[in-house]
Coordinates of C-alpha atoms in Angstrom, one line a residue:
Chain H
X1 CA -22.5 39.2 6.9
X2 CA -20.6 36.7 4.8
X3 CA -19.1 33.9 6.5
X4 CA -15.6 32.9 6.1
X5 CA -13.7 30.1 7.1
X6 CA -10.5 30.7 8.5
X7 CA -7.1 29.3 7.5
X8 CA -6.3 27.8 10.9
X9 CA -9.9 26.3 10.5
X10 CA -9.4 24.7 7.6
X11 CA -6.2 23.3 8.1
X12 CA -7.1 21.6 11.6
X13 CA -9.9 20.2 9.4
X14 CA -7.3 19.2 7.2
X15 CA -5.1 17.5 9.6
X16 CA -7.9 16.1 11.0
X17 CA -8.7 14.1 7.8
X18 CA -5.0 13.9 7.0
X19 CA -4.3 11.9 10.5
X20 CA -7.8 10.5 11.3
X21 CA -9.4 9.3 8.1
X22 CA -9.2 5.5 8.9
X23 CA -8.6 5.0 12.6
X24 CA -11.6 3.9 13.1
X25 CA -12.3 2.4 10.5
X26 CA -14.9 -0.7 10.8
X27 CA -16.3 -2.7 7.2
X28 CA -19.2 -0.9 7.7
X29 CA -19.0 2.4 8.4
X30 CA -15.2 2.9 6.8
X31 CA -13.8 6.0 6.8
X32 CA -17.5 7.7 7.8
X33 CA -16.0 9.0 11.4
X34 CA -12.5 10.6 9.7
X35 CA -14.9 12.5 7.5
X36 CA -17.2 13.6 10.5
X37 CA -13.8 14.7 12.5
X38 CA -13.0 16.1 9.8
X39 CA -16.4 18.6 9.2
X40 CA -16.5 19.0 12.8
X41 CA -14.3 22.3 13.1
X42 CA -15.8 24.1 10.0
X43 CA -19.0 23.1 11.2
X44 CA -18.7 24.7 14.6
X45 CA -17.0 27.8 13.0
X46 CA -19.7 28.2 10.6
X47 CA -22.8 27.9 13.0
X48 CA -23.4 29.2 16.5
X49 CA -27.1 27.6 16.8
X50 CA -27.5 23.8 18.0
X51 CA -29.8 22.9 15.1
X52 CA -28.1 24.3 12.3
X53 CA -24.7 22.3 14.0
X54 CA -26.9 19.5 14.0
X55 CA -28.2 19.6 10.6
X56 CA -24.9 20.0 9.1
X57 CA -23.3 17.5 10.8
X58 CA -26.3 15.0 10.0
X59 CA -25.1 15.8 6.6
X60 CA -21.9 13.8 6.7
X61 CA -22.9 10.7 8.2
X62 CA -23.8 9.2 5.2
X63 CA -21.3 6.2 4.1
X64 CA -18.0 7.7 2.4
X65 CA -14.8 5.1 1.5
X66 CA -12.5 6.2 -1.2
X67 CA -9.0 6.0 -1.6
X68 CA -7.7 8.3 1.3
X69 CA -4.6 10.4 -0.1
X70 CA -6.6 11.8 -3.2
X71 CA -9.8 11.5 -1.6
X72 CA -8.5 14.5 0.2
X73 CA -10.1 16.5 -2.5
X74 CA -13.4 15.5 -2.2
X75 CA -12.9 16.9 1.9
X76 CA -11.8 20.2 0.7
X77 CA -14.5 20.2 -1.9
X78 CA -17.4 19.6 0.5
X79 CA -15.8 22.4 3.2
X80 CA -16.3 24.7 0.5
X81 CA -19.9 23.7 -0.2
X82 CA -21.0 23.9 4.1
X83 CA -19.3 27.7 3.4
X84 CA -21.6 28.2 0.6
X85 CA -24.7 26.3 2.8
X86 CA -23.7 28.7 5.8
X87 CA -24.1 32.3 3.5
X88 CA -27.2 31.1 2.5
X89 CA -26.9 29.3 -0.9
X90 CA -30.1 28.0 -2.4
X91 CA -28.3 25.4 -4.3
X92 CA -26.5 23.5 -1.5
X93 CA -28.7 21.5 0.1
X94 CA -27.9 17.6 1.5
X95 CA -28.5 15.8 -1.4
X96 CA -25.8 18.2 -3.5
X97 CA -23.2 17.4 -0.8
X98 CA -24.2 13.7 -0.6
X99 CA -24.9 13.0 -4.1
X100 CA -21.3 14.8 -4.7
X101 CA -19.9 12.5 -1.9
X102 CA -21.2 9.3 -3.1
X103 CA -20.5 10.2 -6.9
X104 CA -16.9 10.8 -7.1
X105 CA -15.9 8.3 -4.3
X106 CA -15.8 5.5 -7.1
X107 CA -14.0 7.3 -9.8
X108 CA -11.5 9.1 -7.3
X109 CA -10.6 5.6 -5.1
X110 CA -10.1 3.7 -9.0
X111 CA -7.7 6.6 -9.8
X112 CA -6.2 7.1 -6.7
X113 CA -5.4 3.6 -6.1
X114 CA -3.4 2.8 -9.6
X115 CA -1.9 6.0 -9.2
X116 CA -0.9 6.6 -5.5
X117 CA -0.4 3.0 -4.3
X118 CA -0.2 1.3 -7.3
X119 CA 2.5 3.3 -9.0
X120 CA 3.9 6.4 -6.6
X121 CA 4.8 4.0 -3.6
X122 CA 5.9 1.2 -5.4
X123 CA 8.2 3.7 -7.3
X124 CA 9.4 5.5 -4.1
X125 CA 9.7 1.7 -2.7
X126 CA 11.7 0.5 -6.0
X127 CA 14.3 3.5 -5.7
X128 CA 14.8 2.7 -1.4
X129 CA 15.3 -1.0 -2.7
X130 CA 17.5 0.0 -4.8
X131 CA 20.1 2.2 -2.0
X132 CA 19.3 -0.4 0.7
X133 CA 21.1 -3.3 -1.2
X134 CA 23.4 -5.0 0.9
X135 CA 21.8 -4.3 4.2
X136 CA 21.7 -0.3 4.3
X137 CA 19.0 1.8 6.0
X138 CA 19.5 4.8 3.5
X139 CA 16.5 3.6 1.9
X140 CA 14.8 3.1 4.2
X141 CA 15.0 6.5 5.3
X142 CA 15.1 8.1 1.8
X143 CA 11.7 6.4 1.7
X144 CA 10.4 7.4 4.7
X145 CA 11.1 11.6 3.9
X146 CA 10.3 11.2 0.4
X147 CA 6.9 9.7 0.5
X148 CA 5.7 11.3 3.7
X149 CA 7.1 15.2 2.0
X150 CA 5.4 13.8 -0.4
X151 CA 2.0 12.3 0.7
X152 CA 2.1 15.5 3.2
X153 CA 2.1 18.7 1.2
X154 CA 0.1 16.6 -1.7
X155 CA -2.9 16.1 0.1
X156 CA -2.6 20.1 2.0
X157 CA -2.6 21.0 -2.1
X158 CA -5.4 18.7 -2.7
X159 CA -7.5 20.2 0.1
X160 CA -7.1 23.5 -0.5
X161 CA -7.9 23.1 -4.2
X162 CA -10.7 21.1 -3.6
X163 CA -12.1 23.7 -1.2
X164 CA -10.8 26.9 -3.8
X165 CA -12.2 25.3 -7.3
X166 CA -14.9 23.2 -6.0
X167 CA -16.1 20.7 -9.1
X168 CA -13.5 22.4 -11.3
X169 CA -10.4 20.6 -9.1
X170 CA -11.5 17.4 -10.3
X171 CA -11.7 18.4 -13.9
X172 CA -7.6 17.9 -13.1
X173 CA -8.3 14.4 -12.4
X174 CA -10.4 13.0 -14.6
X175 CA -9.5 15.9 -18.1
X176 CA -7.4 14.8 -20.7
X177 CA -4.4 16.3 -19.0
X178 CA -5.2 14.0 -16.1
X179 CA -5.3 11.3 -18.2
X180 CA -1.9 12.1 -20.0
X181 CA -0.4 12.4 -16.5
X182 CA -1.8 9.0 -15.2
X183 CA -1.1 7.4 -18.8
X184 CA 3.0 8.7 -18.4
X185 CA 3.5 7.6 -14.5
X186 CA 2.2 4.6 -15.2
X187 CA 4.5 4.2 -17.9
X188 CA 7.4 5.0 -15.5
X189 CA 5.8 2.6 -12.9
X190 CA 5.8 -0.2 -15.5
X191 CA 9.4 0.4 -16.4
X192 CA 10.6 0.5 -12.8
X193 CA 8.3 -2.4 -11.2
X194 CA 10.4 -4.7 -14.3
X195 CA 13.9 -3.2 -13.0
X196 CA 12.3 -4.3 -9.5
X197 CA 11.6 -7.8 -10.6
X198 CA 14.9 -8.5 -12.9
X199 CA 16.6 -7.3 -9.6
X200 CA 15.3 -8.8 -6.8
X201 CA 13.2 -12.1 -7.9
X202 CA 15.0 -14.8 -8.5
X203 CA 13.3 -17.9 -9.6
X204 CA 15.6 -20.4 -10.8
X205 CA 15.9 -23.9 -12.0
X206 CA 18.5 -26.2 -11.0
X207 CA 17.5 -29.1 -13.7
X208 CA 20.9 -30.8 -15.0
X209 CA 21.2 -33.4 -17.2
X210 CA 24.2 -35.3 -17.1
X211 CA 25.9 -37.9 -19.5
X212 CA 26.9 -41.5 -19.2
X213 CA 30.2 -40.3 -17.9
X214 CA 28.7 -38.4 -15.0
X215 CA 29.3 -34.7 -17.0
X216 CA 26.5 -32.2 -17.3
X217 CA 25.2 -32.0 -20.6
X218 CA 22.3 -29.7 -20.4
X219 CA 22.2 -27.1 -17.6
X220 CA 18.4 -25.6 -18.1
X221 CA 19.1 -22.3 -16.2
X222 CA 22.6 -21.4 -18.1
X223 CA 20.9 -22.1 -21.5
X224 CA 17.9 -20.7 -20.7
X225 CA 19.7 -17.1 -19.3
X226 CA 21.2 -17.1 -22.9
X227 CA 18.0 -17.2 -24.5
X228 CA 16.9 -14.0 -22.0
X229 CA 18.3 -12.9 -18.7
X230 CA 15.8 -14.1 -16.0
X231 CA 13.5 -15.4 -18.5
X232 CA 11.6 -18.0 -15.7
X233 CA 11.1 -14.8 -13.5
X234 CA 9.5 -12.7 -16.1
X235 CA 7.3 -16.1 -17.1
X236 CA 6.3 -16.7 -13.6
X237 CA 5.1 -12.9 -13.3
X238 CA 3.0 -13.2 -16.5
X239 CA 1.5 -16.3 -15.0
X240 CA 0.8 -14.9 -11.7
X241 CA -0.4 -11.8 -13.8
X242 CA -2.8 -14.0 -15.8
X243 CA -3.9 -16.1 -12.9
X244 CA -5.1 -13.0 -11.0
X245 CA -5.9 -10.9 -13.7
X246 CA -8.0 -13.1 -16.9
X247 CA -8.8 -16.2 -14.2
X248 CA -9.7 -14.0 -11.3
X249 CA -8.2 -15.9 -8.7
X250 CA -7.6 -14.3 -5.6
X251 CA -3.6 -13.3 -4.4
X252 CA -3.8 -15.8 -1.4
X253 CA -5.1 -18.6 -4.5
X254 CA -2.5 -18.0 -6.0
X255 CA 0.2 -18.4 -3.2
X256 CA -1.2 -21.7 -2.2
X257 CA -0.7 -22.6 -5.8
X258 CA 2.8 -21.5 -6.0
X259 CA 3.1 -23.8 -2.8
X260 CA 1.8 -26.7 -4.9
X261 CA 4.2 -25.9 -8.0
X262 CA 7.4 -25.4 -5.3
X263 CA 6.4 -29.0 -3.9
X264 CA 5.9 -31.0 -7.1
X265 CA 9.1 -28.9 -9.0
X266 CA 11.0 -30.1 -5.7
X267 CA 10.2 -33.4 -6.3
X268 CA 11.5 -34.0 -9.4
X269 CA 14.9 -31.6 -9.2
X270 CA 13.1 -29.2 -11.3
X271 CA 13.7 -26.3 -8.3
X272 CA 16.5 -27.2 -5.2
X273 CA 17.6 -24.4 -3.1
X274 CA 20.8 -26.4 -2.8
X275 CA 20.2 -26.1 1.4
X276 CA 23.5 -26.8 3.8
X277 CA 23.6 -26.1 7.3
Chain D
X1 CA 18.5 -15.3 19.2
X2 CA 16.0 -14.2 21.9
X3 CA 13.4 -11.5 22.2
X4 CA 13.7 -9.8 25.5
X5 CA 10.1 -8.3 27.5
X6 CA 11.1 -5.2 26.3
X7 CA 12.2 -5.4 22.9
X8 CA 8.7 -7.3 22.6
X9 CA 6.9 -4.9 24.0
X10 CA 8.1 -2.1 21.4
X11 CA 7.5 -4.1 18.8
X12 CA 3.7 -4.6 19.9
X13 CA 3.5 -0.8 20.2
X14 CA 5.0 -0.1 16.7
X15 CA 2.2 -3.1 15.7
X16 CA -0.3 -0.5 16.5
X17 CA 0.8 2.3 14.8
X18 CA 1.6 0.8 11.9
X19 CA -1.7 -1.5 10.6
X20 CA -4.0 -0.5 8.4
X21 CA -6.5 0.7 10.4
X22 CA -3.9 2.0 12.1
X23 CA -2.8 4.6 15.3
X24 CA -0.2 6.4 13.5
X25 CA -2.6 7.4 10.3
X26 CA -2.6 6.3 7.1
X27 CA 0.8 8.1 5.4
X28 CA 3.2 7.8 8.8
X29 CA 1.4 4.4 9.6
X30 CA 0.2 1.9 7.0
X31 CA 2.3 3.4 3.8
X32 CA 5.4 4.3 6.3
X33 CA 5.8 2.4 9.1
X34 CA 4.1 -0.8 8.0
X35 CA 6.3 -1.0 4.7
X36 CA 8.2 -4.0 5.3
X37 CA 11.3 -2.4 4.3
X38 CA 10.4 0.1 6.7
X39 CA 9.7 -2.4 9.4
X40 CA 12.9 -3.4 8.9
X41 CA 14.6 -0.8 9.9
X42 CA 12.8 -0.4 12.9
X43 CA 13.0 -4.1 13.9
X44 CA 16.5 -3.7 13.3
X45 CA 17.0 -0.8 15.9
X46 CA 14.9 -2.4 18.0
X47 CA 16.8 -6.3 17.8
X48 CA 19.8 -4.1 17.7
X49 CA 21.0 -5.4 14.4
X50 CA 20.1 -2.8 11.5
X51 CA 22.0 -4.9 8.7
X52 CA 19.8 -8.1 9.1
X53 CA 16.6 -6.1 9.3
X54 CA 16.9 -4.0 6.3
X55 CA 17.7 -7.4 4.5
X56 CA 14.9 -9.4 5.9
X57 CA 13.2 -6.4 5.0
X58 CA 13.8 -5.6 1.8
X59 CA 13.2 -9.7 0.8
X60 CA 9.3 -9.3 2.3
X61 CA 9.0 -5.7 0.4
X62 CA 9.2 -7.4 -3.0
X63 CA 6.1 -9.6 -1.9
X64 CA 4.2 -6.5 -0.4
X65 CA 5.0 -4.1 -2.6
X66 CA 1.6 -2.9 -4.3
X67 CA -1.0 -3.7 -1.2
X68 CA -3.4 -2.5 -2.6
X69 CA -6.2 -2.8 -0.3
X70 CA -9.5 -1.9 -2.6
X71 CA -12.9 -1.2 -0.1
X72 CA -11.3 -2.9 2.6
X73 CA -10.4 -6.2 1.8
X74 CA -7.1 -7.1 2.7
X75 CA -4.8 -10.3 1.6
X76 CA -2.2 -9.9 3.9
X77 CA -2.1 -7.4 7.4
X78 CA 1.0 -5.1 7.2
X79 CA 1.4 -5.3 10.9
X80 CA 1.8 -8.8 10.9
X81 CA 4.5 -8.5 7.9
X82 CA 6.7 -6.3 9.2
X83 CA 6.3 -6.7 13.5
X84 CA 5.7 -10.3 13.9
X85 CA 7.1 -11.6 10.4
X86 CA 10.2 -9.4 10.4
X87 CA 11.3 -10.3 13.9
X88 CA 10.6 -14.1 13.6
X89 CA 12.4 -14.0 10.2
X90 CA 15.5 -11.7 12.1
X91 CA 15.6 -14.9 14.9
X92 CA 15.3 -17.8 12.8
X93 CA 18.0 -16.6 10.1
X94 CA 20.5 -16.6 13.3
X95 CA 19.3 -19.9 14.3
X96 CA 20.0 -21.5 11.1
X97 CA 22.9 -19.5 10.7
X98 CA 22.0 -18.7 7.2
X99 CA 23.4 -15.1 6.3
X100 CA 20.3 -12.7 5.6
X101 CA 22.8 -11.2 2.0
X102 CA 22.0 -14.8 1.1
X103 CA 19.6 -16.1 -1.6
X104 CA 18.4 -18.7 1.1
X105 CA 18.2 -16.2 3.7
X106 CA 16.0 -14.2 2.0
X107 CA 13.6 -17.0 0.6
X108 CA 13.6 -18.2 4.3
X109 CA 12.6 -14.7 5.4
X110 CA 10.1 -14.8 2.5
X111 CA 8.4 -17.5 3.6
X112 CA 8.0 -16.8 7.2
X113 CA 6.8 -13.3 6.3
X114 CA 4.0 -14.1 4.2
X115 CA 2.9 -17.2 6.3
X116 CA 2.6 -15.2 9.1
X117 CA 0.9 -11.9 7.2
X118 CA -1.5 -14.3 5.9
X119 CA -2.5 -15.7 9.3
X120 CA -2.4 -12.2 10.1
X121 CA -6.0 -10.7 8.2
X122 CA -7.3 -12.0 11.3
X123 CA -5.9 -9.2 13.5
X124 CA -7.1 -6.6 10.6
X125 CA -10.8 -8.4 10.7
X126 CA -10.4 -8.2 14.5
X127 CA -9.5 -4.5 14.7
X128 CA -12.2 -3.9 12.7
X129 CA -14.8 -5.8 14.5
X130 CA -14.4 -4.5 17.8
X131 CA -14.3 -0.8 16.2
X132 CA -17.9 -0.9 15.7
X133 CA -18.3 -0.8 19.7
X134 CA -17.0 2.3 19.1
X135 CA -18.8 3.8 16.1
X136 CA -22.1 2.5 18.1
X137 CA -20.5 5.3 20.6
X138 CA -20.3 7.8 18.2
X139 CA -23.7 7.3 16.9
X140 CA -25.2 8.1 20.0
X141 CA -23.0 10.9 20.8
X142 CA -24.3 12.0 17.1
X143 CA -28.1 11.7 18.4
X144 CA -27.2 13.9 21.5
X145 CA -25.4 16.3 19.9
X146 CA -21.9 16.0 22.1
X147 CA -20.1 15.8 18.9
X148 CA -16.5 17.0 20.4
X149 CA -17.1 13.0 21.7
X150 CA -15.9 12.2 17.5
X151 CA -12.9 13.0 18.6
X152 CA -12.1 10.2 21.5
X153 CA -14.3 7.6 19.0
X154 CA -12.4 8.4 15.9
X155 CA -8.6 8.7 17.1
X156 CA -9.0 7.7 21.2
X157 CA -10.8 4.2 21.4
X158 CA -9.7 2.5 18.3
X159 CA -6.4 2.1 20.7
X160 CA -8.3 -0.4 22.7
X161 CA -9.0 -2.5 19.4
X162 CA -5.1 -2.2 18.7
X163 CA -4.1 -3.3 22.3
X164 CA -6.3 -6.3 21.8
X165 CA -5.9 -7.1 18.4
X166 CA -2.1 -5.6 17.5
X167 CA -0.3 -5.2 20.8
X168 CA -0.9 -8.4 22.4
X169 CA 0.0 -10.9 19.6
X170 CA 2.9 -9.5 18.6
X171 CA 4.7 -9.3 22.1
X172 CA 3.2 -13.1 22.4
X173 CA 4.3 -14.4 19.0
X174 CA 7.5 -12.4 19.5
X175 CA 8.3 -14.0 22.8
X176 CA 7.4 -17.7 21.8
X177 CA 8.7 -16.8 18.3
X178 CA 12.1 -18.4 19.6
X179 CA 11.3 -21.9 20.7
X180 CA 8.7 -22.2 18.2
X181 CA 11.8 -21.6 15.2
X182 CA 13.5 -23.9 17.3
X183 CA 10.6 -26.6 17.0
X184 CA 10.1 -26.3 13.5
X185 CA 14.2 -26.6 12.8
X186 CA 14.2 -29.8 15.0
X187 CA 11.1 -31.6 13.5
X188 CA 11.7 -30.1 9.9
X189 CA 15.6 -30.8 8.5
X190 CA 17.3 -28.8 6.0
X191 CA 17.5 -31.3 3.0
X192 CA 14.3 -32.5 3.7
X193 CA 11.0 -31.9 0.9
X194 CA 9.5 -29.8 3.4
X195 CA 11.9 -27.2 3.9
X196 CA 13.3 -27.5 0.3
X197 CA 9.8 -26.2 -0.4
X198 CA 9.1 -23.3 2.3
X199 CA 12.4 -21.6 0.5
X200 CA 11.2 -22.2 -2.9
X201 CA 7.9 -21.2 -2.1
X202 CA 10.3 -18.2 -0.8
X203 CA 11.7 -17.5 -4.3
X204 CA 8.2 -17.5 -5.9
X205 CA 6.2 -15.5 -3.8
X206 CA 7.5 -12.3 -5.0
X207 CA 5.9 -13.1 -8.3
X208 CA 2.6 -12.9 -6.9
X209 CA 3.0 -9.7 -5.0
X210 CA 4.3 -7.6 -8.8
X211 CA 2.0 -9.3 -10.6
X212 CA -0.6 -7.7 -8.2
X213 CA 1.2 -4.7 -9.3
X214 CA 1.0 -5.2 -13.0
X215 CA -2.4 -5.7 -12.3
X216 CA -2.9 -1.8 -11.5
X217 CA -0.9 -1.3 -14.9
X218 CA -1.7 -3.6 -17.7
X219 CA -5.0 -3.7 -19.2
X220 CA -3.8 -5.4 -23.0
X221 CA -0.7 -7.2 -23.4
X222 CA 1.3 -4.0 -24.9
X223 CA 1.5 -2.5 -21.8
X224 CA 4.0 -5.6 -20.6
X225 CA 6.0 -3.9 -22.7
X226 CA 7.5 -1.0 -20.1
X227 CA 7.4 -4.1 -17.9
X228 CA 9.8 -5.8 -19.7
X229 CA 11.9 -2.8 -21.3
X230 CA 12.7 -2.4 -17.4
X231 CA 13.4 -5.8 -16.8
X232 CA 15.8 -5.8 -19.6
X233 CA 17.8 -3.0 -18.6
X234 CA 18.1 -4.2 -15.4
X235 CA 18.6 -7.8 -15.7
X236 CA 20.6 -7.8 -19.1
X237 CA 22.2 -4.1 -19.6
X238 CA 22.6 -4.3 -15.9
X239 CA 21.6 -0.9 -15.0
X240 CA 20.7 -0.2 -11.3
X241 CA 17.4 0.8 -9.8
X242 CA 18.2 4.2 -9.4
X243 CA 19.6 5.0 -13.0
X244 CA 16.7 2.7 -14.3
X245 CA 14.4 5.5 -12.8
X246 CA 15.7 8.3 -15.0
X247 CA 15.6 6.2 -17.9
X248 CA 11.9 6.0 -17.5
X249 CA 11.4 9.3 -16.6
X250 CA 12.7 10.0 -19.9
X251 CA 9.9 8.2 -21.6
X252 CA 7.5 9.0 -19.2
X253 CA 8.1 12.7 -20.2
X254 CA 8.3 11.7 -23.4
X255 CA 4.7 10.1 -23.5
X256 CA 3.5 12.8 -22.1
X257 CA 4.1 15.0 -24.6
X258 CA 2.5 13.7 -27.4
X259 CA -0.5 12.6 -25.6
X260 CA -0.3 16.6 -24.9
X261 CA 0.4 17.3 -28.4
X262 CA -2.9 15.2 -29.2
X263 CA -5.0 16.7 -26.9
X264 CA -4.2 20.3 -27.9
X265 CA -4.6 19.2 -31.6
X266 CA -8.3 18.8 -30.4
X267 CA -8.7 21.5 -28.6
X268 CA -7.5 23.8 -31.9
X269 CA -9.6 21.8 -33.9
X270 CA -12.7 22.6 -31.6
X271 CA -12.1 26.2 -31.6
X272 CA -11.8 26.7 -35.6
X273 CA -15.0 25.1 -35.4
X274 CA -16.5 27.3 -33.6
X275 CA -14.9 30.5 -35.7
X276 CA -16.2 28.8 -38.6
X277 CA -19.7 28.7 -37.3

């Protein structure tokens, strides 16, 4: 008789993945125990004898990490592999599942982490800024349906087509459509993240030059603006950019840098938050 | 300012939820609840002053806003950001009396923000640690076959590494969070190098958190472009966050299209190949 998961099976699976993924997560094992919760209700639908549980399960405790939201795929994917293991399939063995495992978990975490937290949330996160100016909570909330709607129903799809197409769901990652897609967001991402910055960084100088008679003759920021709005922001960014990106220096490097720079520009009038109590 | 037992106390618990390992998942928990803008809103519920939340909350977003945290390694722990940072931020703005809608108000919230989620990868190292008590459990729950014990080891006992390692510092820090502000305001004055260099290290540290961003999204020195076609419309056509969005879904759809166009071009060219042959 064929064997055949059942919906409420594969969605507890799901939402077992979906909530539990990194929990526990530890450096060494990662998200390892999300994925076992996660194989644990198809396995126990699938097989009745202790052995064949066994073997199954044994199956998933190899190392898996990958970026969680559209690593979601890869879970559906593999449920739809232990069905084909449980009717009897001759080519589904451990090593298919594993070597599948281990050999998108790269590609999909480098893709998932430019698209989903690199671009979607910091989008999402731009827009909330955006309403919450002067101290409102509507973006705050906006972000909070929006993204979880969002990150929600996303990876439900992503399950389900993982577990439908198998390796044809992530021809839709990694095809030339994919690729458009990824190529356009990030376009959109770029745009919005420099709305972001002009909006909310401010880094400003407060150098003056003044006279003989005590009048200002050269105010750096004013004649700077007129050259291009927020021009010190957007150099700071490429620096920081540069600094992390061509030097490989790490974010917190970087900060203690900036610390440095804010002393020695303090010192000699180049930056003065112009503090009263 | 002060922190009632209380107030801590739900602070500690929304700690827990929200880090990344954290109890509430990884959508509701890290990407919601631990969003400092996010946090803000909850602090500000919780402190009983919504308006100076969302701001302090919105100033730390701009320095968190692409955490990306590739296999594991974090530079700054989200539950320190937004329930110990946020709070501390919330009670030393209304011990200066600086106004939170202020530049200086939100360079001062900045800087405590980042300082303390900094100091804070120790409670994500620490969560992580004592998690591997529990895999160990799981492993030998693995061996003897009780695998319904995944259950309490993936989404039960990590609760114990959050009580140690989220819910206890926070209610601590929160608690001492007052007198400490008030030590550092005392030894520390206002027109003095020091604190003229904690708020411009305030006004620069957002530079470091989009260039991580534009890390994600610039690979050659074109793609600044987007970058600064968004920074232009916001910070010289003065367009708002919101509108900017459309614009750049307009040539987001745009750039789609003709990589669309060039990809079908291929695929017609392929297939009069193949009626040639």
């Amino acid at each position: 008789m064929e064997k055949k998961l059942s919906k409420k099976t594969l969605l507890k699976s799901f939402h077992n993945w979906y909530y539990g993924h990194l929990t526990c997560f530890s450096q060494e094992h990662m998200q390892t125990f999300g994925y076992l919760c996660a194989m644990l209700p198809l396995v126990e639908e699938l097989y009745q004898d202790e052995d064949e549980k066994a073997k199954a399960m044994n199956t998933y405790t190899a190392f898996f990490n990958t970026e969680p939201q559209l690593g979601t795929v890869v879970v559906g994917m593999t449920a739809g592999l232990e069905e084909a293991r449980a009717n009897g399939a001759d080519d589904v063995d451990d090593e298919t599942i594993n070597g599948l495992r281990a050999g998108l978990m790269g590609p999909v975490a480098g893709i998932g982490d430019s698209l989903v937290v690199g671009t979607v949330i910091p989008i999402l996160l731009g827009i909330a800024l955006g309403m919450s100016t002067g101290g409102s909570p509507l973006g705050a909330i906006f972000y909070m349906v929006v993204w979880n709607l969002f990150a929600y129903f996303g990876m439900r799809f992503l399950y389900f087509k993982g577990y439908n197409l198998g390796a044809k769901a992530v021809e839709f990652l990694i095809g030339a459509q994919g690729e458009a897609i990824r190529d356009s967001v990030s376009m959109l991402g770029g745009i919005v993240i420099g709305a972001v910055s002009a909006t909310w960084v401010g880094v400003k100088t407060s150098l003056t030059l003044y006279n003989s008679a005590g009048e200002p003759y050269l105010e750096l920021q004013k004649k700077l603006d007129e050259v291009f709005p927020g021009i010190l922001t957007a150099v700071f960014i490429i620096i920081c950019w540069f600094l992390m990106a061509k030097k490989r220096l790490s974010p917190i490097k970087v900060m203690l840098l900036l610390v440095v720079v804010a002393f020695v520009g303090v010192l000699v009038g180049f930056f003065d938050p112009n503090l009263v109590y | 300012m002060e922190i009632s037992w209380l107030q801590a106390i739900l602070l500690g618990l929304f700690a827990c939820l929200s880090s990344m390992p954290g109890m509430g998942g990884t959508s509701i928990g890290n990407y919601t609840l631990g969003r400092p803008l996010i946090g803000g809103l909850v602090c500000g519920l919780i402190l009983g002053d919504i308006n100076t939340g969302i701001l302090v909350g919105c100033a730390m977003q701009i320095v968190y806003i692409a955490l990306v945290t590739p296999g594991g390694t974090v530079s700054a722990d989200v539950r320190a950001v937004s329930y110990i940072g946020i709070p501390l931020a919330m009670v030393a703005l209304s011990s200066y009396g600086l106004n939170a809608a202020s530049t200086e108000g939100a360079a001062l919230a900045t800087s405590f923000g980042t300082m303390v989620g900094t100091l804070g990868t120790v409670l994500f190292y620490g969560t992580a640690t004592i998690n591997l008590v529990w895999q160990h459990i799981g492993w030998k729950a693995i061996e003897k076959r009780q695998y319904r014990r995944l259950y309490l080891v993936d989404m039960g006992l990590p609760w114990i590494s959050h009580f140690a390692c989220s819910f206890i510092p926070t209610v601590i820090m929160c608690k001492l969070g007052a007198d400490v502000v008030e030590l550092i305001k005392t030894a520390l004055p206002m027109d003095g190098i020091a604190m003229k260099t904690l708020f411009t290290v305030g006004s620069l540290l957002p530079c470091v958190g989009i260039a991580i961003l534009l890390k994600q999204i610039v690979r050659n020195a074109m793609d600044f472009v987007p970058f600064l076609f968004g920074f232009v419309l916001a910070a010289s056509l003065g367009i708002n966050l919101v509108s900017a969005t459309v614009v750049a879904g307009m040539f987001a759809i745009i750039n789609y299209k003709i990589k669309m166009l060039s990809v079908r071009k291929a695929e017609v060219a392929v297939e009069e190949e193949e009626e040639e042959i």
